[in-house]
Short mmCIF file of C-alpha atoms in Angstrom, two decimals:
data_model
loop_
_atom_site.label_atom_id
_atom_site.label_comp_id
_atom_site.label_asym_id
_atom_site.label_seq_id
_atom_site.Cartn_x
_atom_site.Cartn_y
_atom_site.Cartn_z
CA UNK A 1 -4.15 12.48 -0.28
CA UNK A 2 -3.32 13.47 -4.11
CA UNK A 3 0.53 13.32 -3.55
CA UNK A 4 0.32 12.43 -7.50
CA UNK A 5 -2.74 13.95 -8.77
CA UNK A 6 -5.77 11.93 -9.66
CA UNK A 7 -7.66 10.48 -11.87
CA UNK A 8 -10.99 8.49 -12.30
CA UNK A 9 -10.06 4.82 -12.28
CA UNK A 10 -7.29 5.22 -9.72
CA UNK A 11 -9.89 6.96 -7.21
CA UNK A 12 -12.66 4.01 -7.97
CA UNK A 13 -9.98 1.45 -7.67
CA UNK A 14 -8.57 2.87 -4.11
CA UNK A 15 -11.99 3.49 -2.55
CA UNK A 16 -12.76 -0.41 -3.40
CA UNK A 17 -9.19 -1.24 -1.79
CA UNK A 18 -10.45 0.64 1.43
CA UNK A 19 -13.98 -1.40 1.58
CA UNK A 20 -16.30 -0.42 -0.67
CA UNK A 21 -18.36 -3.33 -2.07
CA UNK A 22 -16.94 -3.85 -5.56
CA UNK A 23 -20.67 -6.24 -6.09
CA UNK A 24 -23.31 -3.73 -5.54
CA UNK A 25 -20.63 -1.17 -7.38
CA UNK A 26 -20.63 -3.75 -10.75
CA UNK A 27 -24.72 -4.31 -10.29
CA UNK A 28 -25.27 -0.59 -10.05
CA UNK A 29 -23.31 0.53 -13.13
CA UNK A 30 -24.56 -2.75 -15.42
CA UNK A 31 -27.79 -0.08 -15.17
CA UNK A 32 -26.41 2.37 -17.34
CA UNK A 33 -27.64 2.10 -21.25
CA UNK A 34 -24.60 2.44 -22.80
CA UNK A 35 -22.28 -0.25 -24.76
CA UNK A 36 -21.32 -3.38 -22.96
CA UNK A 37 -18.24 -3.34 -20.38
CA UNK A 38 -16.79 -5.44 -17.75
CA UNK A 39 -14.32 -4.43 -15.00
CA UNK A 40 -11.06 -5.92 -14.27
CA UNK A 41 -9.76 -6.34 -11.10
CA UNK A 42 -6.18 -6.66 -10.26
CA UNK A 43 -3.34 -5.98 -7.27
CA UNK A 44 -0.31 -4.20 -8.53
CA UNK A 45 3.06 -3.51 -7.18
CA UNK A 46 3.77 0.21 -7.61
CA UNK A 47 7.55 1.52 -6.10
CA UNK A 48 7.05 -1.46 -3.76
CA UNK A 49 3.16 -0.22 -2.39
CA UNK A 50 0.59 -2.75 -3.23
CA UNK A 51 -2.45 -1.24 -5.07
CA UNK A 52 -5.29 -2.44 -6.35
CA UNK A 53 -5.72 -1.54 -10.48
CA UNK A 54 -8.52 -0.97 -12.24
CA UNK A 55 -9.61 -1.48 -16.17
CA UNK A 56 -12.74 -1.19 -17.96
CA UNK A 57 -13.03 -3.89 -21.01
CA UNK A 58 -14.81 -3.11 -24.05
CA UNK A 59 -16.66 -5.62 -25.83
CA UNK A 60 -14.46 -5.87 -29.09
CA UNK A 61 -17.60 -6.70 -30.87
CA UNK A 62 -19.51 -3.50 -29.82
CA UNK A 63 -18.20 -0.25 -31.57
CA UNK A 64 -18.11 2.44 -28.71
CA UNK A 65 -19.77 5.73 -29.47
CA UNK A 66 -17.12 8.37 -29.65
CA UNK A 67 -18.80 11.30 -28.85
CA UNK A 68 -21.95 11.59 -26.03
CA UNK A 69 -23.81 14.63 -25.18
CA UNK A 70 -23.55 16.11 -21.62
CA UNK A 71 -27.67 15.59 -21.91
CA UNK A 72 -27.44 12.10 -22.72
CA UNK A 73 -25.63 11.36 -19.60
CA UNK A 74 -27.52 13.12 -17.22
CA UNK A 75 -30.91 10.96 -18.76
CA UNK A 76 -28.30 7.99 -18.60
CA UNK A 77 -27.88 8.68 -14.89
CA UNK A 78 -31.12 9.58 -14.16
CA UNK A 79 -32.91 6.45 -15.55
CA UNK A 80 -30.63 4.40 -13.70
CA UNK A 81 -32.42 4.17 -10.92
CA UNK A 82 -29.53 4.34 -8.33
CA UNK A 83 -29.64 5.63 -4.72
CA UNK A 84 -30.31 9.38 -4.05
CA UNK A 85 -26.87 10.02 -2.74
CA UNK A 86 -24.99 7.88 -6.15
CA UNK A 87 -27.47 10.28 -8.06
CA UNK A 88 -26.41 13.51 -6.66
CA UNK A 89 -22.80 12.62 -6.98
CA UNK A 90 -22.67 11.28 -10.62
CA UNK A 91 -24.42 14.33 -11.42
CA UNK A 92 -22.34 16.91 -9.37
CA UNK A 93 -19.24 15.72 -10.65
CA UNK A 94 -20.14 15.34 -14.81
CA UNK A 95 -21.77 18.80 -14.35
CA UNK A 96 -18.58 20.44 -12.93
CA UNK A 97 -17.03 18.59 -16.16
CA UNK A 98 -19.72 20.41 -18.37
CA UNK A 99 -19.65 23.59 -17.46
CA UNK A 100 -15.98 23.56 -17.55
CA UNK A 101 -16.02 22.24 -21.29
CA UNK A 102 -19.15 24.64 -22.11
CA UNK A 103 -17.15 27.62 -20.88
CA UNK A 104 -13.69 26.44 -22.67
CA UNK A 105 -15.62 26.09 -26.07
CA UNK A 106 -17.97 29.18 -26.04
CA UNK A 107 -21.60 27.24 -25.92
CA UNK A 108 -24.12 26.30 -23.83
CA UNK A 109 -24.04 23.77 -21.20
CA UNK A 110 -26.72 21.73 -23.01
CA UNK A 111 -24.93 21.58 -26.33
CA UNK A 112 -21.47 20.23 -24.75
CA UNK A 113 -20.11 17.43 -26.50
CA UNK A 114 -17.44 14.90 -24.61
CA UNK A 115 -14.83 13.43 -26.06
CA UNK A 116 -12.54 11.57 -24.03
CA UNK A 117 -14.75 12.53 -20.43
CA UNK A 118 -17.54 10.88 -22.92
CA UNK A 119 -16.17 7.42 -23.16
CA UNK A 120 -17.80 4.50 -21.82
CA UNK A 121 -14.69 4.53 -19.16
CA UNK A 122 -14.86 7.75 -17.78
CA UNK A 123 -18.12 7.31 -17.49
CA UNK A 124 -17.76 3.99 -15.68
CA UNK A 125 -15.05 5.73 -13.39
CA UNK A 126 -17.24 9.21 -12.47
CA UNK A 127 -20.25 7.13 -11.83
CA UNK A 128 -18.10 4.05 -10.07
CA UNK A 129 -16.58 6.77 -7.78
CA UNK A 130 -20.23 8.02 -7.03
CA UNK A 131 -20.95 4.64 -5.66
CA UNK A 132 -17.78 3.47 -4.31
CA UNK A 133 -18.66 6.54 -1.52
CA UNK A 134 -22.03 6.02 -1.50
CA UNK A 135 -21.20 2.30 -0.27
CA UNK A 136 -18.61 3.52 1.88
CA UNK A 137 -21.48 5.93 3.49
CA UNK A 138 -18.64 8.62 3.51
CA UNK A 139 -20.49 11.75 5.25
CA UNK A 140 -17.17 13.89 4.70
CA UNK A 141 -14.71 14.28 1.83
CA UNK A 142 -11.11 15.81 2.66
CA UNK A 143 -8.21 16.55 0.01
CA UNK A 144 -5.33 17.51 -0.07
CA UNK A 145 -3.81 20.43 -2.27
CA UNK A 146 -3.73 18.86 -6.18
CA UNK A 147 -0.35 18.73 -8.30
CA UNK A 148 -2.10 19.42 -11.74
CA UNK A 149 1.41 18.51 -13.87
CA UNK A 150 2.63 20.78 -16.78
CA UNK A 151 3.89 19.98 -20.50
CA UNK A 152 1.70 18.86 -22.88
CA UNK A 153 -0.79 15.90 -23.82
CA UNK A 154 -2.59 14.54 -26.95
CA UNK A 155 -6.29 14.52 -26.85
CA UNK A 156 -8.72 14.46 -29.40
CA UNK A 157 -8.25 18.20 -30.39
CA UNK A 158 -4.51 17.72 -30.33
CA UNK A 159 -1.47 18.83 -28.42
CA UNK A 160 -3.08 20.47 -25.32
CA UNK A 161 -0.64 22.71 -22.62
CA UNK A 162 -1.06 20.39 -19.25
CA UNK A 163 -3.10 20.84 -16.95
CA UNK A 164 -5.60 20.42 -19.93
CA UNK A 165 -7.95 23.63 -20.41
CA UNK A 166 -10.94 21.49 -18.56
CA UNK A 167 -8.80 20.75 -15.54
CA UNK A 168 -7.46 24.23 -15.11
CA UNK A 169 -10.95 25.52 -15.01
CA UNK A 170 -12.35 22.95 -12.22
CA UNK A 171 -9.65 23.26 -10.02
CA UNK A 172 -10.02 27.29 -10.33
CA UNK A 173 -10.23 28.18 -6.49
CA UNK A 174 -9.07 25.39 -5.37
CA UNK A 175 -5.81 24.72 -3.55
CA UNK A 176 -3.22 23.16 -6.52
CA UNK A 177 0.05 21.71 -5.22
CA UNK A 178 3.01 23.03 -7.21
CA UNK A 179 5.24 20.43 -8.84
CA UNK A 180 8.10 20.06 -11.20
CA UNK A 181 6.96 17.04 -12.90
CA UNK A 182 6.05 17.34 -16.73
CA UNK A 183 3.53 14.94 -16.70
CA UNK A 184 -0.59 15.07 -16.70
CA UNK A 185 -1.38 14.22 -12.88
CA UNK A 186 -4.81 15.12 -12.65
CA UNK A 187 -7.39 13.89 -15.35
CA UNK A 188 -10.63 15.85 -16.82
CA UNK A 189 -12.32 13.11 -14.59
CA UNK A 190 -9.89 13.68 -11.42
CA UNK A 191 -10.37 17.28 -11.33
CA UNK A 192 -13.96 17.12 -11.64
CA UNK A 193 -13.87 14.48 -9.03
CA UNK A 194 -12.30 17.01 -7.03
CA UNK A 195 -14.35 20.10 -7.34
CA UNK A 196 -17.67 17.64 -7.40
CA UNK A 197 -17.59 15.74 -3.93
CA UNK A 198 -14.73 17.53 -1.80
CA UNK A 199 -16.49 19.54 1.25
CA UNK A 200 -13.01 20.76 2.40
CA UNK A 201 -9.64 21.06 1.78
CA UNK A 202 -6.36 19.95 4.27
CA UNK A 203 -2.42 20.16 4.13
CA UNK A 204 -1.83 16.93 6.52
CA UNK A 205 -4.19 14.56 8.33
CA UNK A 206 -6.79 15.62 9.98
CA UNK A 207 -7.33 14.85 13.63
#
């Protein structure tokens, strides 16, 4: 139910809140070759609705790379070795992110470059999300319509019109919730959440 949009760690940390196993989740990603991390765990008050927060820590004595190849993450997820179905999802989801990025910048899919979606966090989150439902054994995935936001945010190329070019172009056929908010709701990492692992879209509840 994206009443407020979505992003990566706020979908990993809710899926753990409903039952997935946050162990095999932190064994499975301490697979991935990339700088060290830990996750941090924490429940949250938000407008009086517990929630359960998640952070990624970087290790302050490991420079992060800035910039990662969309190749170099699919070998990263590959040579992880996780299950079939954490596989298919990592991948569906970070190529919904390339092909979005390859189209926005004019270049092939194999020569896309992330910034931000490259970090070792949204990494952790796409990939965290892919197991989180893969514990869960979730055969389905509903959503509701998206609220996207509008304004502007700062990002690596600078101001950007919100939604950011990247989430526009995910969510393009899919059902976006208007709203008057002026705020980014929906991340790179939500959206491609979104158009990655959703099978079907609903207004309310289903039955």
């Amino acid at each position: 139910d994206c009443f407020s949009g979505i992003s990566g760690d706020m979908t990993l940390a809710a899926l753990v809140d409903a039952g997935a196993d946050v162990n095999y989740i932190e064994a499975e990603l301490a697979k991935i070759k990339i700088e060290p991390f830990s996750l941090s765990w924490k429940r949250v008050n938000k407008r009086g609705i517990s929630a359960l927060k998640m952070d990624v820590i970087l290790d302050p004595n490991a420079m992060p790379k800035h910039h990662r190849h969309y190749s170099e993450i699919v070998e990263a997820i590959i040579k992880a070795g996780f299950s079939a179905r954490a596989t298919a999802l990592s991948l569906a989801i970070f190529e919904k992110i390339g092909l979005a990025e390859a189209k926005i910048h004019g270049i092939e899919l194999g020569k896309v470059h992330f910034h931000e979606v490259g970090a070792i966090d949204s990494i952790v989150d796409v990939i965290g999300v892919a197991l989180a439902i893969d514990s869960l054994a979730i055969d389905h995935v509903l959503s509701s319509p998206v609220p996207l936001g509008s304004g502007t945010v700062h990002c690596d190329h600078g101001i950007y019109p919100v939604p950011a070019p990247a989430t526009l172009e995910m969510m393009r056929g899919l059902p976006i919730a208007q709203t008057a908010y002026k705020l980014e709701m929906t991340t790179p990492t939500g959206a491609g959440i979104i158009a990655g692992v959703v099978d079907h879209f609903s207004a309310s509840m289903p039955q």
